[in-house]
mmCIF file of C-alpha atoms and ligand atoms in Angstrom:
data_model
loop_
_atom_site.group_PDB
_atom_site.id
_atom_site.type_symbol
_atom_site.label_atom_id
_atom_site.label_comp_id
_atom_site.label_asym_id
_atom_site.label_seq_id
_atom_site.Cartn_x
_atom_site.Cartn_y
_atom_site.Cartn_z
ATOM 1 C CA MET A 13 -0.155 -0.137 -0.112
ATOM 2 C CA LYS A 14 1.835 3.372 -1.358
ATOM 3 C CA ARG A 15 1.558 5.810 1.530
ATOM 4 C CA PRO A 16 0.256 9.208 1.933
ATOM 5 C CA GLU A 17 3.191 11.782 0.089
ATOM 6 C CA LEU A 18 4.130 15.002 1.305
ATOM 7 C CA ARG A 19 5.523 16.142 -1.711
ATOM 8 C CA LEU A 20 8.099 19.230 -1.426
ATOM 9 C CA HIS A 21 8.979 21.909 -3.634
ATOM 10 C CA GLY A 22 12.048 23.521 -3.450
ATOM 11 C CA ALA A 23 11.588 26.056 -5.845
ATOM 12 C CA ARG A 24 8.757 27.465 -4.485
ATOM 13 C CA LEU A 25 10.544 28.072 -1.665
ATOM 14 C CA ARG A 26 13.012 29.972 -2.778
ATOM 15 C CA GLU A 27 10.332 31.715 -4.809
ATOM 16 C CA ASN A 28 8.574 32.610 -2.015
ATOM 17 C CA ILE A 29 11.657 33.616 -0.174
ATOM 18 C CA ASP A 30 12.413 35.699 -2.744
ATOM 19 C CA ALA A 31 9.035 37.460 -2.944
ATOM 20 C CA VAL A 32 9.600 38.002 1.208
ATOM 21 C CA ARG A 33 13.483 39.414 0.913
ATOM 22 C CA GLU A 34 11.726 42.045 -2.138
ATOM 23 C CA ARG A 35 9.113 43.239 -0.065
ATOM 24 C CA ILE A 36 10.720 43.696 3.190
ATOM 25 C CA ALA A 37 13.564 44.706 2.367
ATOM 26 C CA PRO A 38 15.891 46.570 3.828
ATOM 27 C CA SER A 39 14.831 44.705 6.554
ATOM 28 C CA ALA A 40 16.736 41.323 6.283
ATOM 29 C CA LEU A 41 15.306 37.961 6.765
ATOM 30 C CA MET A 42 15.667 35.292 9.188
ATOM 31 C CA ILE A 43 13.605 31.858 8.249
ATOM 32 C CA VAL A 44 11.994 30.509 10.897
ATOM 33 C CA MET A 45 12.576 26.569 11.284
ATOM 34 C CA LYS A 46 10.213 25.806 14.182
ATOM 35 C CA ASP A 47 8.272 22.641 14.527
ATOM 36 C CA ASP A 48 10.895 21.043 12.210
ATOM 37 C CA ALA A 49 10.678 23.562 9.466
ATOM 38 C CA TYR A 50 6.187 24.275 10.498
ATOM 39 C CA GLY A 51 6.491 19.871 9.179
ATOM 40 C CA HIS A 52 8.717 20.626 6.006
ATOM 41 C CA GLY A 53 11.791 18.738 7.249
ATOM 42 C CA LEU A 54 14.410 20.581 8.809
ATOM 43 C CA THR A 55 17.155 19.991 6.982
ATOM 44 C CA TRP A 56 15.270 20.073 2.827
ATOM 45 C CA ALA A 57 14.146 23.790 4.524
ATOM 46 C CA VAL A 58 17.714 24.890 5.015
ATOM 47 C CA GLU A 59 19.570 23.742 1.961
ATOM 48 C CA ASN A 60 17.120 25.540 0.303
ATOM 49 C CA ALA A 61 17.175 28.115 2.012
ATOM 50 C CA GLU A 62 20.893 28.424 1.774
ATOM 51 C CA ARG A 63 20.544 28.314 -2.017
ATOM 52 C CA ALA A 64 17.837 31.046 -1.340
ATOM 53 C CA GLY A 65 21.253 33.018 -0.206
ATOM 54 C CA VAL A 66 19.358 33.749 3.395
ATOM 55 C CA GLU A 67 21.212 34.944 5.731
ATOM 56 C CA TRP A 68 19.823 34.884 9.294
ATOM 57 C CA TYR A 69 17.644 31.223 11.082
ATOM 58 C CA GLY A 70 15.295 31.082 13.536
ATOM 59 C CA SER A 71 14.980 28.205 16.069
ATOM 60 C CA TYR A 72 13.212 27.498 18.760
ATOM 61 C CA ASP A 73 16.176 25.871 20.579
ATOM 62 C CA VAL A 74 19.164 25.526 20.591
ATOM 63 C CA ARG A 75 18.703 21.984 19.066
ATOM 64 C CA GLY A 76 17.225 23.561 16.300
ATOM 65 C CA GLY A 77 19.889 25.388 16.292
ATOM 66 C CA VAL A 78 22.494 22.617 15.695
ATOM 67 C CA GLU A 79 21.012 20.927 13.634
ATOM 68 C CA ILE A 80 20.759 24.534 11.293
ATOM 69 C CA ARG A 81 24.698 24.566 11.446
ATOM 70 C CA ARG A 82 25.054 21.543 10.896
ATOM 71 C CA VAL A 83 23.166 21.839 7.367
ATOM 72 C CA LEU A 84 24.561 25.171 6.655
ATOM 73 C CA GLU A 85 27.759 24.688 4.072
ATOM 74 C CA ARG A 86 28.627 28.532 4.426
ATOM 75 C CA PRO A 87 29.046 30.961 7.707
ATOM 76 C CA ALA A 88 25.529 32.286 8.808
ATOM 77 C CA ARG A 89 23.889 33.877 11.577
ATOM 78 C CA ILE A 90 21.249 31.710 13.523
ATOM 79 C CA PHE A 91 19.491 33.074 16.752
ATOM 80 C CA ALA A 92 17.897 30.193 19.205
ATOM 81 C CA TRP A 93 15.141 32.141 21.342
ATOM 82 C CA ALA A 94 14.109 29.813 24.615
ATOM 83 C CA THR A 95 15.589 30.039 27.540
ATOM 84 C CA SER A 96 18.147 26.711 28.007
ATOM 85 C CA THR A 97 19.783 25.351 29.814
ATOM 86 C CA ASP A 98 24.098 25.472 30.927
ATOM 87 C CA GLU A 99 24.684 22.533 28.086
ATOM 88 C CA GLU A 100 23.032 24.359 25.621
ATOM 89 C CA VAL A 101 24.120 27.249 26.448
ATOM 90 C CA ASP A 102 27.480 25.808 26.269
ATOM 91 C CA GLN A 103 26.614 24.401 23.027
ATOM 92 C CA ALA A 104 25.085 27.410 21.382
ATOM 93 C CA LEU A 105 28.597 29.308 22.337
ATOM 94 C CA GLU A 106 30.845 26.430 20.461
ATOM 95 C CA GLN A 107 28.482 26.797 17.679
ATOM 96 C CA GLY A 108 28.212 30.439 17.534
ATOM 97 C CA ILE A 109 24.439 30.130 18.115
ATOM 98 C CA ASP A 110 22.925 34.033 18.976
ATOM 99 C CA LEU A 111 21.088 33.424 21.767
ATOM 100 C CA GLY A 112 17.037 35.402 22.328
ATOM 101 C CA VAL A 113 17.237 36.414 26.690
ATOM 102 C CA GLY A 114 13.893 37.517 27.887
ATOM 103 C CA THR A 115 15.057 37.010 32.473
ATOM 104 C CA ARG A 116 17.440 38.620 33.926
ATOM 105 C CA GLU A 117 18.378 34.658 35.704
ATOM 106 C CA TYR A 118 19.020 33.762 32.180
ATOM 107 C CA LEU A 119 20.953 36.656 31.116
ATOM 108 C CA GLN A 120 23.723 36.039 34.528
ATOM 109 C CA ARG A 121 23.999 31.976 32.938
ATOM 110 C CA VAL A 122 24.491 32.731 29.789
ATOM 111 C CA ILE A 123 27.067 35.960 30.850
ATOM 112 C CA ALA A 124 28.918 33.061 33.611
ATOM 113 C CA ARG A 125 29.071 30.514 31.156
ATOM 114 C CA ALA A 126 30.752 32.100 28.231
ATOM 115 C CA ALA A 127 33.123 33.866 31.079
ATOM 116 C CA ALA A 128 34.039 29.921 31.300
ATOM 117 C CA SER A 129 34.854 29.031 27.954
ATOM 118 C CA GLY A 130 36.203 32.390 27.039
ATOM 119 C CA ARG A 131 33.770 32.545 24.122
ATOM 120 C CA ARG A 132 31.592 35.475 23.478
ATOM 121 C CA ALA A 133 28.350 35.663 23.578
ATOM 122 C CA ARG A 134 25.874 36.608 20.774
ATOM 123 C CA VAL A 135 23.183 38.285 22.873
ATOM 124 C CA HIS A 136 19.882 39.183 21.817
ATOM 125 C CA LEU A 137 17.928 41.130 24.550
ATOM 126 C CA LYS A 138 14.031 40.549 24.709
ATOM 127 C CA ILE A 139 11.544 43.127 25.829
ATOM 128 C CA ASP A 140 8.333 42.407 27.225
ATOM 129 C CA THR A 141 6.666 44.668 24.823
ATOM 130 C CA GLY A 142 2.694 43.573 25.712
ATOM 131 C CA LEU A 143 2.580 39.720 25.064
ATOM 132 C CA HIS A 144 3.872 38.326 27.968
ATOM 133 C CA ARG A 145 5.753 36.147 27.038
ATOM 134 C CA ASN A 146 9.074 36.243 28.420
ATOM 135 C CA GLY A 147 10.735 39.392 27.867
ATOM 136 C CA MET A 148 12.229 42.313 30.332
ATOM 137 C CA LEU A 149 9.885 44.494 31.412
ATOM 138 C CA PRO A 150 10.440 48.071 30.854
ATOM 139 C CA GLY A 151 10.832 48.601 34.185
ATOM 140 C CA GLU A 152 13.971 45.871 34.667
ATOM 141 C CA TRP A 153 15.545 46.931 31.150
ATOM 142 C CA ARG A 154 17.659 49.546 31.468
ATOM 143 C CA GLU A 155 19.528 47.860 34.462
ATOM 144 C CA ALA A 156 19.438 44.458 31.904
ATOM 145 C CA VAL A 157 21.239 46.554 29.829
ATOM 146 C CA ASP A 158 24.254 47.631 32.023
ATOM 147 C CA VAL A 159 24.370 43.503 32.929
ATOM 148 C CA VAL A 160 25.126 43.208 29.007
ATOM 149 C CA ARG A 161 27.424 46.369 28.718
ATOM 150 C CA THR A 162 29.255 45.360 31.755
ATOM 151 C CA ALA A 163 29.477 41.620 30.174
ATOM 152 C CA GLU A 164 30.378 43.559 27.333
ATOM 153 C CA ARG A 165 33.497 45.159 28.419
ATOM 154 C CA ALA A 166 34.419 42.423 30.121
ATOM 155 C CA GLY A 167 34.553 40.697 27.222
ATOM 156 C CA HIS A 168 31.823 37.994 27.539
ATOM 157 C CA VAL A 169 29.115 38.961 25.579
ATOM 158 C CA GLU A 170 28.368 40.983 22.243
ATOM 159 C CA PHE A 171 25.215 43.245 22.108
ATOM 160 C CA ALA A 172 23.478 41.303 18.716
ATOM 161 C CA GLY A 173 20.481 42.273 19.216
ATOM 162 C CA VAL A 174 16.962 43.919 20.359
ATOM 163 C CA TRP A 175 13.820 42.010 19.937
ATOM 164 C CA SER A 176 10.173 41.355 20.893
ATOM 165 C CA HIS A 177 7.168 39.253 19.665
ATOM 166 C CA LEU A 178 3.939 40.874 18.823
ATOM 167 C CA ALA A 179 0.083 40.085 19.276
ATOM 168 C CA GLU A 180 -0.547 40.993 16.134
ATOM 169 C CA ALA A 181 -4.023 41.219 17.511
ATOM 170 C CA SER A 182 -5.116 44.623 16.508
ATOM 171 C CA ASP A 183 -2.752 47.452 14.710
ATOM 172 C CA ALA A 184 -3.251 49.318 17.709
ATOM 173 C CA GLU A 185 -1.757 46.749 20.120
ATOM 174 C CA ASP A 186 1.178 46.474 17.510
ATOM 175 C CA ASP A 187 1.654 50.519 17.813
ATOM 176 C CA GLU A 188 1.662 50.612 21.393
ATOM 177 C CA ALA A 189 3.763 47.659 21.320
ATOM 178 C CA GLN A 190 6.511 49.143 19.116
ATOM 179 C CA GLU A 191 6.619 52.426 21.213
ATOM 180 C CA VAL A 192 7.531 50.236 23.980
ATOM 181 C CA PHE A 193 10.184 48.337 21.477
ATOM 182 C CA LEU A 194 11.726 51.906 20.785
ATOM 183 C CA THR A 195 12.143 52.627 23.638
ATOM 184 C CA ALA A 196 14.613 50.253 24.342
ATOM 185 C CA VAL A 197 15.950 50.060 21.343
ATOM 186 C CA ARG A 198 16.772 54.052 21.830
ATOM 187 C CA GLU A 199 18.227 53.136 25.476
ATOM 188 C CA ALA A 200 19.898 50.294 25.011
ATOM 189 C CA SER A 201 21.572 52.381 22.002
ATOM 190 C CA ALA A 202 22.551 55.274 24.444
ATOM 191 C CA THR A 203 24.464 53.377 26.473
ATOM 192 C CA GLY A 204 26.562 51.654 23.585
ATOM 193 C CA ASP A 205 26.911 51.120 20.292
ATOM 194 C CA GLU A 206 23.452 50.403 18.589
ATOM 195 C CA PRO A 207 23.195 46.493 18.093
ATOM 196 C CA GLU A 208 23.056 45.347 14.859
ATOM 197 C CA ALA A 209 19.922 43.107 15.025
ATOM 198 C CA LEU A 210 16.210 44.395 16.023
ATOM 199 C CA HIS A 211 13.628 42.349 15.398
ATOM 200 C CA LEU A 212 10.452 42.931 16.508
ATOM 201 C CA THR A 213 7.987 40.877 13.341
ATOM 202 C CA ALA A 214 7.095 37.888 12.034
ATOM 203 C CA SER A 215 5.253 36.991 8.809
ATOM 204 C CA ALA A 216 1.916 39.099 8.956
ATOM 205 C CA ALA A 217 3.590 41.968 10.469
ATOM 206 C CA SER A 218 5.965 41.635 8.291
ATOM 207 C CA TRP A 219 4.091 41.598 5.362
ATOM 208 C CA TRP A 220 1.139 44.379 5.715
ATOM 209 C CA ARG A 221 3.275 46.968 8.400
ATOM 210 C CA PRO A 222 6.202 48.178 7.363
ATOM 211 C CA GLU A 223 6.574 50.615 9.720
ATOM 212 C CA LEU A 224 6.598 48.059 12.166
ATOM 213 C CA ARG A 225 9.775 45.914 10.509
ATOM 214 C CA GLY A 226 13.757 46.333 11.609
ATOM 215 C CA SER A 227 16.482 45.703 10.420
ATOM 216 C CA VAL A 228 15.104 41.657 10.853
ATOM 217 C CA SER A 229 12.562 40.353 9.886
ATOM 218 C CA ARG A 230 11.388 36.903 12.062
ATOM 219 C CA ILE A 231 9.232 35.174 9.382
ATOM 220 C CA GLY A 232 8.124 31.410 8.804
ATOM 221 C CA ALA A 233 4.408 31.021 7.963
ATOM 222 C CA PHE A 234 4.794 33.211 4.716
ATOM 223 C CA CYS A 235 7.972 31.631 3.403
ATOM 224 C CA TYR A 236 6.488 28.575 3.289
ATOM 225 C CA GLY A 237 3.358 29.735 1.540
ATOM 226 C CA ILE A 238 1.373 29.533 4.591
ATOM 227 C CA ARG A 239 -1.138 32.964 5.002
ATOM 228 C CA SER A 240 -2.743 33.748 8.204
ATOM 229 C CA ALA A 241 -5.685 31.994 8.585
ATOM 230 C CA ASP A 242 -8.569 34.163 7.956
ATOM 231 C CA GLY A 243 -6.033 36.796 6.659
ATOM 232 C CA PRO A 244 -5.498 37.753 3.149
ATOM 233 C CA GLU A 245 -4.289 35.728 -0.022
ATOM 234 C CA LEU A 246 -0.250 36.977 -0.540
ATOM 235 C CA ASP A 247 0.717 38.420 -4.230
ATOM 236 C CA GLY A 248 3.632 35.366 -5.195
ATOM 237 C CA LEU A 249 3.800 33.078 -2.135
ATOM 238 C CA VAL A 250 2.669 29.625 -2.948
ATOM 239 C CA PRO A 251 2.027 26.831 -0.499
ATOM 240 C CA VAL A 252 5.396 24.422 -0.944
ATOM 241 C CA ALA A 253 4.033 20.904 0.045
ATOM 242 C CA GLU A 254 1.417 19.630 -1.319
ATOM 243 C CA LEU A 255 0.006 16.381 0.392
ATOM 244 C CA THR A 256 -1.235 13.374 -1.790
ATOM 245 C CA ALA A 257 -2.455 10.162 -1.230
ATOM 246 C CA TYR A 258 -3.508 7.230 -3.820
ATOM 247 C CA VAL A 259 -6.998 5.751 -3.849
ATOM 248 C CA GLN A 260 -6.959 2.033 -2.315
ATOM 249 C CA SER A 261 -10.780 1.386 -3.517
ATOM 250 C CA VAL A 262 -13.820 2.372 -5.564
ATOM 251 C CA GLU A 263 -16.501 0.776 -4.094
ATOM 252 C CA GLY A 264 -19.730 2.457 -5.596
ATOM 253 C CA ASP A 265 -19.321 6.335 -5.616
ATOM 254 C CA ALA A 266 -16.772 5.918 -2.919
ATOM 255 C CA ALA A 267 -13.245 6.846 -3.779
ATOM 256 C CA VAL A 268 -11.485 5.377 -0.333
ATOM 257 C CA ILE A 269 -7.401 7.019 0.317
ATOM 258 C CA GLY A 270 -5.070 6.062 1.711
ATOM 259 C CA ILE A 271 -4.456 8.725 4.215
ATOM 260 C CA GLY A 272 -6.548 9.397 7.828
ATOM 261 C CA SER A 273 -6.619 10.695 11.038
ATOM 262 C CA PHE A 274 -4.214 8.734 12.315
ATOM 263 C CA ASP A 275 -1.449 10.364 9.704
ATOM 264 C CA GLY A 276 -2.164 13.351 11.515
ATOM 265 C CA LEU A 277 -5.358 14.792 9.356
ATOM 266 C CA PRO A 278 -7.940 15.582 10.995
ATOM 267 C CA SER A 279 -10.925 14.362 11.191
ATOM 268 C CA THR A 280 -12.798 17.171 11.247
ATOM 269 C CA LEU A 281 -11.675 18.053 7.692
ATOM 270 C CA ALA A 282 -14.847 16.060 6.658
ATOM 271 C CA GLY A 283 -16.313 18.291 4.165
ATOM 272 C CA ALA A 284 -13.580 20.095 2.954
ATOM 273 C CA THR A 285 -12.529 20.164 -0.632
ATOM 274 C CA VAL A 286 -9.844 18.331 -2.169
ATOM 275 C CA GLY A 287 -8.191 17.816 -6.326
ATOM 276 C CA THR A 288 -8.974 14.520 -8.299
ATOM 277 C CA PRO A 289 -8.006 13.581 -11.514
ATOM 278 C CA ALA A 290 -10.910 15.019 -12.550
ATOM 279 C CA GLY A 291 -10.972 18.110 -10.458
ATOM 280 C CA THR A 292 -12.305 19.410 -6.718
ATOM 281 C CA ARG A 293 -14.626 16.276 -5.178
ATOM 282 C CA VAL A 294 -15.786 16.771 -1.477
ATOM 283 C CA LEU A 295 -13.218 15.028 1.497
ATOM 284 C CA ARG A 296 -16.539 12.930 2.756
ATOM 285 C CA THR A 297 -15.485 11.008 6.056
ATOM 286 C CA VAL A 298 -11.729 11.294 7.940
ATOM 287 C CA GLY A 299 -10.845 7.956 8.837
ATOM 288 C CA PRO A 300 -8.156 6.832 10.840
ATOM 289 C CA VAL A 301 -6.446 5.034 8.591
ATOM 290 C CA SER A 302 -7.945 6.113 5.098
ATOM 291 C CA SER A 303 -10.317 8.453 4.588
ATOM 292 C CA VAL A 304 -13.895 8.407 1.808
ATOM 293 C CA VAL A 305 -14.040 11.472 -1.424
ATOM 294 C CA GLU A 306 -17.078 11.676 -3.369
ATOM 295 C CA ALA A 307 -15.468 9.228 -6.463
ATOM 296 C CA TRP A 308 -15.206 10.732 -10.092
ATOM 297 C CA PRO A 309 -15.901 9.069 -13.689
ATOM 298 C CA GLY A 310 -13.629 6.621 -13.989
ATOM 299 C CA ALA A 311 -11.995 6.413 -10.433
ATOM 300 C CA GLN A 312 -9.504 3.755 -9.974
ATOM 301 C CA GLU A 313 -7.046 2.206 -6.956
ATOM 302 C CA GLY A 314 -3.747 3.829 -7.238
ATOM 303 C CA ASP A 315 -5.575 7.725 -8.441
ATOM 304 C CA LEU A 316 -3.837 10.218 -7.129
ATOM 305 C CA VAL A 317 -5.672 12.348 -4.685
ATOM 306 C CA HIS A 318 -4.099 15.896 -3.935
ATOM 307 C CA VAL A 319 -5.196 16.639 -0.327
ATOM 308 C CA PHE A 320 -4.105 20.097 -0.176
ATOM 309 C CA GLY A 321 -1.578 22.450 -1.660
ATOM 310 C CA GLY A 322 -1.086 24.891 -4.410
ATOM 311 C CA GLY A 323 -4.689 23.958 -6.025
ATOM 312 C CA GLU A 324 -3.401 23.676 -9.490
ATOM 313 C CA HIS A 325 -5.761 20.248 -8.879
ATOM 314 C CA GLY A 326 -8.459 21.720 -7.486
ATOM 315 C CA GLU A 327 -7.383 21.258 -4.033
ATOM 316 C CA SER A 328 -7.537 23.798 -1.329
ATOM 317 C CA SER A 329 -4.448 25.371 0.627
ATOM 318 C CA ALA A 330 -3.748 24.006 3.923
ATOM 319 C CA THR A 331 -4.489 27.534 5.474
ATOM 320 C CA ALA A 332 -7.872 27.041 3.843
ATOM 321 C CA LEU A 333 -8.333 23.864 5.201
ATOM 322 C CA ALA A 334 -7.285 25.432 8.695
ATOM 323 C CA GLU A 335 -9.829 27.723 8.287
ATOM 324 C CA ARG A 336 -12.415 25.047 8.174
ATOM 325 C CA ILE A 337 -11.776 23.445 11.555
ATOM 326 C CA ASP A 338 -10.332 27.211 13.262
ATOM 327 C CA THR A 339 -6.676 26.959 13.953
ATOM 328 C CA VAL A 340 -3.574 29.055 12.869
ATOM 329 C CA GLY A 341 -3.090 28.053 8.763
ATOM 330 C CA GLU A 342 0.522 26.026 9.755
ATOM 331 C CA GLU A 343 -1.095 23.588 12.440
ATOM 332 C CA ILE A 344 -2.537 21.174 9.364
ATOM 333 C CA LEU A 345 1.041 20.832 8.276
ATOM 334 C CA THR A 346 2.652 20.551 11.375
ATOM 335 C CA ARG A 347 0.111 17.675 12.292
ATOM 336 C CA LEU A 348 1.623 15.729 10.131
ATOM 337 C CA THR A 349 2.928 12.068 11.220
ATOM 338 C CA SER A 350 5.926 10.795 9.700
ATOM 339 C CA ARG A 351 3.736 8.137 7.954
ATOM 340 C CA ALA A 352 2.762 10.634 5.598
ATOM 341 C CA ARG A 353 6.444 10.082 3.684
ATOM 342 C CA ARG A 354 8.049 13.946 2.724
ATOM 343 C CA VAL A 355 9.242 13.452 -0.770
ATOM 344 C CA VAL A 356 11.051 16.221 -2.661
ATOM 345 C CA VAL A 357 10.113 16.656 -6.118
ATOM 346 C CA ASP A 358 12.445 19.788 -6.901
HETATM 347 C C1 LIG B 19 6.247 31.444 15.117
HETATM 348 C C2 LIG B 19 7.628 31.986 15.455
HETATM 349 C C3 LIG B 19 7.876 33.764 14.550
HETATM 350 C C4 LIG B 19 6.964 33.326 13.145
HETATM 351 O O1 LIG B 19 6.111 33.305 13.245
HETATM 352 P P1 LIG B 19 4.958 33.175 11.684
HETATM 353 O O2 LIG B 19 3.613 33.917 11.545
HETATM 354 O O3 LIG B 19 5.335 31.888 11.531
HETATM 355 O O4 LIG B 19 6.178 34.248 10.697
HETATM 356 C C5 LIG B 19 8.864 34.109 14.942
HETATM 357 N N1 LIG B 19 8.987 34.917 15.860
HETATM 358 C C6 LIG B 19 9.025 34.114 16.983
HETATM 359 C C7 LIG B 19 9.093 34.128 18.321
HETATM 360 C C8 LIG B 19 8.359 32.677 16.713
HETATM 361 O O5 LIG B 19 7.320 32.221 18.219
#
């Protein structure tokens, strides 16, 4: 029985990267690689991003950052933002991975590990601009900056960046967050050189709100062609991955395909439309290991059904499927299990 396939189009990823970079210039693209590159597979995504000339890579944790470093053939910046253990900090120092630092406790540990190793930690200090998910509070910012500057003078740290994360819930809230961010940048710059990497925005704000962009933009979803759920279409960006499954049997007006909830396809997607050799059809039910699609004339075993993708066969995008079940665009992809074989198309 042929397994379902997640077909990966490297050319599309590289074209999306080009379109994103053109849109956000002169802000530099940091491509975000969390969740195994949004379900596409980290190694493949890094290889293609490197081919496209990307110079910044974002990883949730140091482990992912080390993996990115292993794949990269040329020097590039890697940024890991999760608060990490001492061992991970040591690895980051060894592998030249920039660290996002959002608590005083973590800052002290990073400085201590850098001092012990004789290496300089590249620190991006995080200001809490309202999301309350880690980040120095405005009231503790000045002190944190002083700690970084002191460690910088001692040769343990390079003050490489100031960053935060936006809620992207409303323009007004994001504007306020930017005010807090810019005040923090001003305070940091008043004590020494302005940190080179100033980054606040992810996909949606980077794309739609040019005035919020810093010198770097951390972008995941849009590079993979995943638009925001309930957001507008994006000019020049195409879904990078297509999920396909083969027809296993045809019984009357039901074509059974070999993919189900055990493969990570949410059973609540019943009723969505998929692409078949005869165009769009309804996905009637999603079972554990197989699903039923409304059959088409001449449907037979081995036919290919496009569950989601770029739309060429009448299928929906992963984001459109996500909208049906009220979740974020990338979730359909990140839920897929390894039973869906990753197949590189180009
Ligand atoms: C996920 C994430 C991003 C990227 O978000 P997208 O909307 O996928 O572009 C950027 N920064 C942080 C801290 C994130 O967690």
